[in-house]
Amino acid sequence: TSHQASDTGPIPSPDGRRIAFQSNRDGNNEIYVLDLESGAQTNLTKSQANDYSPTWSADGTQIAFVSDRDAVPLDEARGMWTNDIYLMDADGSNVRRLTQDNSTNGYAGLDWSPDGRSLALCLSLFTSHGGYFPLGIHLMNLSDLILTRLTFDSATIQCDPKWSPDGN
């Protein structure tokens, strides 16, 4: 079978010299970094799991991302798995799991705060027919990993949170 690769979600590093993105060119979603000077593209995650939604720390030394690498299967026939949030150094080393509770079953776009203290994210759950039930935008304090819900309107889908430049 042929596989059409898809590179999505480009996120520039704070210094503007690299771009993190997700790609399924290896058959599953991985986090890559493109060096803009050399053109080199490096697979940082190299896992059998799906890794996606990369976001840079304000100093460019770390990348947070979402993964199903420690997933609990919800519906294997439909490919539904839980996801957690992970952190790695910007070279792909020192991967560590931030959430332990299979925090989201669906999409969880991430954005790192300008002060480096928090992640903004979107949580959702799978529905019985394969869709998503939105749980709103949340804030994760990186010092204690506590999630605080910021939006409560379950009638709309709230995803892809982005910080303002001043962090307010």
PDB file of C-alpha atoms in Angstrom:
ATOM      1  CA  THR A   1       0.000   0.000   0.000  1.00  0.00           C
ATOM      2  CA  SER A   2       1.162   3.512  -0.703  1.00  0.00           C
ATOM      3  CA  HIS A   3       1.239   6.030   2.097  1.00  0.00           C
ATOM      4  CA  GLN A   4       0.760   9.743   1.495  1.00  0.00           C
ATOM      5  CA  ALA A   5       2.821  11.567   4.131  1.00  0.00           C
ATOM      6  CA  SER A   6       1.417  14.604   5.864  1.00  0.00           C
ATOM      7  CA  ASP A   7       3.493  17.237   7.680  1.00  0.00           C
ATOM      8  CA  THR A   8       1.298  19.442   9.892  1.00  0.00           C
ATOM      9  CA  GLY A   9       1.249  21.873  12.798  1.00  0.00           C
ATOM     10  CA  PRO A  10       4.461  23.864  12.193  1.00  0.00           C
ATOM     11  CA  ILE A  11       5.606  25.730  15.317  1.00  0.00           C
ATOM     12  CA  PRO A  12       8.676  28.012  15.086  1.00  0.00           C
ATOM     13  CA  SER A  13      11.224  27.909  17.890  1.00  0.00           C
ATOM     14  CA  PRO A  14      11.538  31.088  19.980  1.00  0.00           C
ATOM     15  CA  ASP A  15      14.805  32.017  18.225  1.00  0.00           C
ATOM     16  CA  GLY A  16      13.235  31.439  14.785  1.00  0.00           C
ATOM     17  CA  ARG A  17      15.975  29.005  13.695  1.00  0.00           C
ATOM     18  CA  ARG A  18      13.969  25.749  13.895  1.00  0.00           C
ATOM     19  CA  ILE A  19      10.432  24.566  13.263  1.00  0.00           C
ATOM     20  CA  ALA A  20       8.826  21.702  15.181  1.00  0.00           C
ATOM     21  CA  PHE A  21       6.033  19.836  13.401  1.00  0.00           C
ATOM     22  CA  GLN A  22       4.293  16.493  13.316  1.00  0.00           C
ATOM     23  CA  SER A  23       4.601  14.067  10.418  1.00  0.00           C
ATOM     24  CA  ASN A  24       3.239  10.647   9.629  1.00  0.00           C
ATOM     25  CA  ARG A  25       5.926   9.914   7.028  1.00  0.00           C
ATOM     26  CA  ASP A  26       7.096   6.912   9.096  1.00  0.00           C
ATOM     27  CA  GLY A  27       3.615   5.396   9.241  1.00  0.00           C
ATOM     28  CA  ASN A  28       2.562   7.011  12.529  1.00  0.00           C
ATOM     29  CA  ASN A  29       2.646  10.565  13.896  1.00  0.00           C
ATOM     30  CA  GLU A  30       6.069  11.683  15.084  1.00  0.00           C
ATOM     31  CA  ILE A  31       7.549  15.010  16.199  1.00  0.00           C
ATOM     32  CA  TYR A  32      10.189  16.389  13.836  1.00  0.00           C
ATOM     33  CA  VAL A  33      12.350  19.490  13.906  1.00  0.00           C
ATOM     34  CA  LEU A  34      13.446  21.307  10.761  1.00  0.00           C
ATOM     35  CA  ASP A  35      16.682  23.311  11.030  1.00  0.00           C
ATOM     36  CA  LEU A  36      16.073  26.327   8.778  1.00  0.00           C
ATOM     37  CA  GLU A  37      19.763  26.994   8.106  1.00  0.00           C
ATOM     38  CA  SER A  38      20.799  23.481   7.074  1.00  0.00           C
ATOM     39  CA  GLY A  39      17.412  22.159   5.951  1.00  0.00           C
ATOM     40  CA  ALA A  40      17.959  19.034   8.067  1.00  0.00           C
ATOM     41  CA  GLN A  41      14.815  17.347   9.391  1.00  0.00           C
ATOM     42  CA  THR A  42      15.209  15.246  12.530  1.00  0.00           C
ATOM     43  CA  ASN A  43      12.678  12.783  13.964  1.00  0.00           C
ATOM     44  CA  LEU A  44      12.802  13.540  17.699  1.00  0.00           C
ATOM     45  CA  THR A  45      10.322  10.981  19.014  1.00  0.00           C
ATOM     46  CA  LYS A  46      11.115   7.818  17.008  1.00  0.00           C
ATOM     47  CA  SER A  47       8.378   5.790  18.698  1.00  0.00           C
ATOM     48  CA  GLN A  48       5.710   3.332  17.612  1.00  0.00           C
ATOM     49  CA  ALA A  49       3.162   5.585  19.300  1.00  0.00           C
ATOM     50  CA  ASN A  50       1.440   8.643  17.875  1.00  0.00           C
ATOM     51  CA  ASP A  51       3.171  11.838  19.014  1.00  0.00           C
ATOM     52  CA  TYR A  52       1.690  15.206  18.076  1.00  0.00           C
ATOM     53  CA  SER A  53       0.889  18.840  19.012  1.00  0.00           C
ATOM     54  CA  PRO A  54       4.468  19.999  19.719  1.00  0.00           C
ATOM     55  CA  THR A  55       5.035  23.332  21.458  1.00  0.00           C
ATOM     56  CA  TRP A  56       8.341  24.983  22.415  1.00  0.00           C
ATOM     57  CA  SER A  57       9.313  26.258  25.833  1.00  0.00           C
ATOM     58  CA  ALA A  58       9.975  30.027  25.867  1.00  0.00           C
ATOM     59  CA  ASP A  59      13.749  29.451  26.036  1.00  0.00           C
ATOM     60  CA  GLY A  60      13.686  26.864  23.208  1.00  0.00           C
ATOM     61  CA  THR A  61      15.308  24.112  25.287  1.00  0.00           C
ATOM     62  CA  GLN A  62      12.254  21.856  25.634  1.00  0.00           C
ATOM     63  CA  ILE A  63       9.233  20.672  23.655  1.00  0.00           C
ATOM     64  CA  ALA A  64       5.940  19.546  25.155  1.00  0.00           C
ATOM     65  CA  PHE A  65       3.761  17.185  23.111  1.00  0.00           C
ATOM     66  CA  VAL A  66       0.797  14.809  23.270  1.00  0.00           C
ATOM     67  CA  SER A  67       1.227  11.055  22.835  1.00  0.00           C
ATOM     68  CA  ASP A  68      -0.581   7.742  23.123  1.00  0.00           C
ATOM     69  CA  ARG A  69       2.669   5.921  24.032  1.00  0.00           C
ATOM     70  CA  ASP A  70       1.304   4.855  27.443  1.00  0.00           C
ATOM     71  CA  ALA A  71      -2.275   4.646  26.178  1.00  0.00           C
ATOM     72  CA  VAL A  72      -5.219   2.710  27.432  1.00  0.00           C
ATOM     73  CA  PRO A  73      -7.227   1.336  24.482  1.00  0.00           C
ATOM     74  CA  LEU A  74     -10.796   2.630  24.373  1.00  0.00           C
ATOM     75  CA  ASP A  75     -11.902   1.099  21.077  1.00  0.00           C
ATOM     76  CA  GLU A  76      -9.084  -0.669  19.257  1.00  0.00           C
ATOM     77  CA  ALA A  77     -11.220  -1.373  16.167  1.00  0.00           C
ATOM     78  CA  ARG A  78     -11.670   2.370  15.643  1.00  0.00           C
ATOM     79  CA  GLY A  79      -8.126   3.226  16.741  1.00  0.00           C
ATOM     80  CA  MET A  80      -9.281   5.103  19.844  1.00  0.00           C
ATOM     81  CA  TRP A  81      -6.682   5.433  22.590  1.00  0.00           C
ATOM     82  CA  THR A  82      -6.133   7.710  25.535  1.00  0.00           C
ATOM     83  CA  ASN A  83      -3.370  10.338  25.408  1.00  0.00           C
ATOM     84  CA  ASP A  84      -1.096  12.027  27.880  1.00  0.00           C
ATOM     85  CA  ILE A  85       1.187  15.044  27.826  1.00  0.00           C
ATOM     86  CA  TYR A  86       4.959  14.612  27.662  1.00  0.00           C
ATOM     87  CA  LEU A  87       8.024  16.805  27.802  1.00  0.00           C
ATOM     88  CA  MET A  88      11.400  16.300  26.111  1.00  0.00           C
ATOM     89  CA  ASP A  89      14.570  18.236  25.603  1.00  0.00           C
ATOM     90  CA  ALA A  90      14.695  20.031  22.228  1.00  0.00           C
ATOM     91  CA  ASP A  91      17.036  17.342  20.841  1.00  0.00           C
ATOM     92  CA  GLY A  92      14.518  14.565  21.639  1.00  0.00           C
ATOM     93  CA  SER A  93      16.291  13.299  24.765  1.00  0.00           C
ATOM     94  CA  ASN A  94      15.018  13.047  28.342  1.00  0.00           C
ATOM     95  CA  VAL A  95      11.360  12.265  27.513  1.00  0.00           C
ATOM     96  CA  ARG A  96       9.128  12.374  30.582  1.00  0.00           C
ATOM     97  CA  ARG A  97       5.408  11.949  31.107  1.00  0.00           C
ATOM     98  CA  LEU A  98       3.648  14.924  32.741  1.00  0.00           C
ATOM     99  CA  THR A  99       0.136  13.488  33.139  1.00  0.00           C
ATOM    100  CA  GLN A 100      -0.527  10.083  34.651  1.00  0.00           C
ATOM    101  CA  ASP A 101      -4.278   9.816  34.262  1.00  0.00           C
ATOM    102  CA  ASN A 102      -4.672   9.325  30.489  1.00  0.00           C
ATOM    103  CA  SER A 103      -5.793  12.932  30.549  1.00  0.00           C
ATOM    104  CA  THR A 104      -7.435  13.205  27.156  1.00  0.00           C
ATOM    105  CA  ASN A 105      -8.954  10.772  24.739  1.00  0.00           C
ATOM    106  CA  GLY A 106      -9.083  13.145  21.847  1.00  0.00           C
ATOM    107  CA  TYR A 107      -7.355  16.203  20.528  1.00  0.00           C
ATOM    108  CA  ALA A 108      -5.187  18.208  22.893  1.00  0.00           C
ATOM    109  CA  GLY A 109      -3.515  21.156  21.163  1.00  0.00           C
ATOM    110  CA  LEU A 110      -0.801  22.637  23.392  1.00  0.00           C
ATOM    111  CA  ASP A 111       0.722  26.094  23.774  1.00  0.00           C
ATOM    112  CA  TRP A 112       3.503  26.948  26.237  1.00  0.00           C
ATOM    113  CA  SER A 113       3.117  30.205  28.177  1.00  0.00           C
ATOM    114  CA  PRO A 114       5.624  33.027  27.503  1.00  0.00           C
ATOM    115  CA  ASP A 115       6.809  32.875  31.153  1.00  0.00           C
ATOM    116  CA  GLY A 116       7.478  29.124  30.850  1.00  0.00           C
ATOM    117  CA  ARG A 117       5.291  28.218  33.835  1.00  0.00           C
ATOM    118  CA  SER A 118       2.167  26.785  32.171  1.00  0.00           C
ATOM    119  CA  LEU A 119       0.743  24.908  29.226  1.00  0.00           C
ATOM    120  CA  ALA A 120      -2.611  25.841  27.715  1.00  0.00           C
ATOM    121  CA  LEU A 121      -4.400  22.823  26.258  1.00  0.00           C
ATOM    122  CA  CYS A 122      -7.689  21.531  24.923  1.00  0.00           C
ATOM    123  CA  LEU A 123      -9.086  18.327  26.419  1.00  0.00           C
ATOM    124  CA  SER A 124     -11.731  16.074  24.915  1.00  0.00           C
ATOM    125  CA  LEU A 125     -13.233  12.603  25.261  1.00  0.00           C
ATOM    126  CA  PHE A 126     -14.254  10.155  22.559  1.00  0.00           C
ATOM    127  CA  THR A 127     -17.959   9.635  22.021  1.00  0.00           C
ATOM    128  CA  SER A 128     -19.408   6.165  21.484  1.00  0.00           C
ATOM    129  CA  HIS A 129     -19.625   6.779  17.719  1.00  0.00           C
ATOM    130  CA  GLY A 130     -16.044   7.930  17.207  1.00  0.00           C
ATOM    131  CA  GLY A 131     -16.405  11.694  17.547  1.00  0.00           C
ATOM    132  CA  TYR A 132     -15.111  13.993  20.271  1.00  0.00           C
ATOM    133  CA  PHE A 133     -16.830  15.544  23.263  1.00  0.00           C
ATOM    134  CA  PRO A 134     -15.011  18.789  24.146  1.00  0.00           C
ATOM    135  CA  LEU A 135     -13.959  19.363  27.736  1.00  0.00           C
ATOM    136  CA  GLY A 136     -12.748  22.920  27.173  1.00  0.00           C
ATOM    137  CA  ILE A 137      -9.486  24.817  27.439  1.00  0.00           C
ATOM    138  CA  HIS A 138      -7.353  23.993  30.479  1.00  0.00           C
ATOM    139  CA  LEU A 139      -4.218  25.396  32.037  1.00  0.00           C
ATOM    140  CA  MET A 140      -1.515  23.072  33.370  1.00  0.00           C
ATOM    141  CA  ASN A 141       0.786  24.568  35.992  1.00  0.00           C
ATOM    142  CA  LEU A 142       4.187  22.976  35.264  1.00  0.00           C
ATOM    143  CA  SER A 143       5.423  23.272  38.862  1.00  0.00           C
ATOM    144  CA  ASP A 144       2.697  21.040  40.332  1.00  0.00           C
ATOM    145  CA  LEU A 145       1.058  19.616  37.120  1.00  0.00           C
ATOM    146  CA  ILE A 146      -2.408  20.656  38.306  1.00  0.00           C
ATOM    147  CA  LEU A 147      -4.985  21.216  35.536  1.00  0.00           C
ATOM    148  CA  THR A 148      -7.401  24.154  35.851  1.00  0.00           C
ATOM    149  CA  ARG A 149     -10.372  24.375  33.503  1.00  0.00           C
ATOM    150  CA  LEU A 150     -10.749  27.812  31.878  1.00  0.00           C
ATOM    151  CA  THR A 151     -13.771  27.353  29.575  1.00  0.00           C
ATOM    152  CA  PHE A 152     -17.022  25.590  30.377  1.00  0.00           C
ATOM    153  CA  ASP A 153     -19.203  25.836  27.251  1.00  0.00           C
ATOM    154  CA  SER A 154     -19.678  22.186  26.250  1.00  0.00           C
ATOM    155  CA  ALA A 155     -21.935  23.129  23.306  1.00  0.00           C
ATOM    156  CA  THR A 156     -18.965  24.380  21.277  1.00  0.00           C
ATOM    157  CA  ILE A 157     -15.544  22.939  20.522  1.00  0.00           C
ATOM    158  CA  GLN A 158     -12.708  24.987  21.976  1.00  0.00           C
ATOM    159  CA  CYS A 159      -9.282  23.908  20.724  1.00  0.00           C
ATOM    160  CA  ASP A 160      -5.877  25.243  19.721  1.00  0.00           C
ATOM    161  CA  PRO A 161      -5.380  27.715  22.579  1.00  0.00           C
ATOM    162  CA  LYS A 162      -2.675  30.334  21.926  1.00  0.00           C
ATOM    163  CA  TRP A 163      -1.094  32.682  24.465  1.00  0.00           C
ATOM    164  CA  SER A 164      -0.977  36.403  23.866  1.00  0.00           C
ATOM    165  CA  PRO A 165       2.614  37.680  23.527  1.00  0.00           C
ATOM    166  CA  ASP A 166       2.513  39.250  27.012  1.00  0.00           C
ATOM    167  CA  GLY A 167       1.111  36.059  28.578  1.00  0.00           C
ATOM    168  CA  ASN A 168      -2.053  37.665  29.947  1.00  0.00           C
TER     169      ASN A 168
END
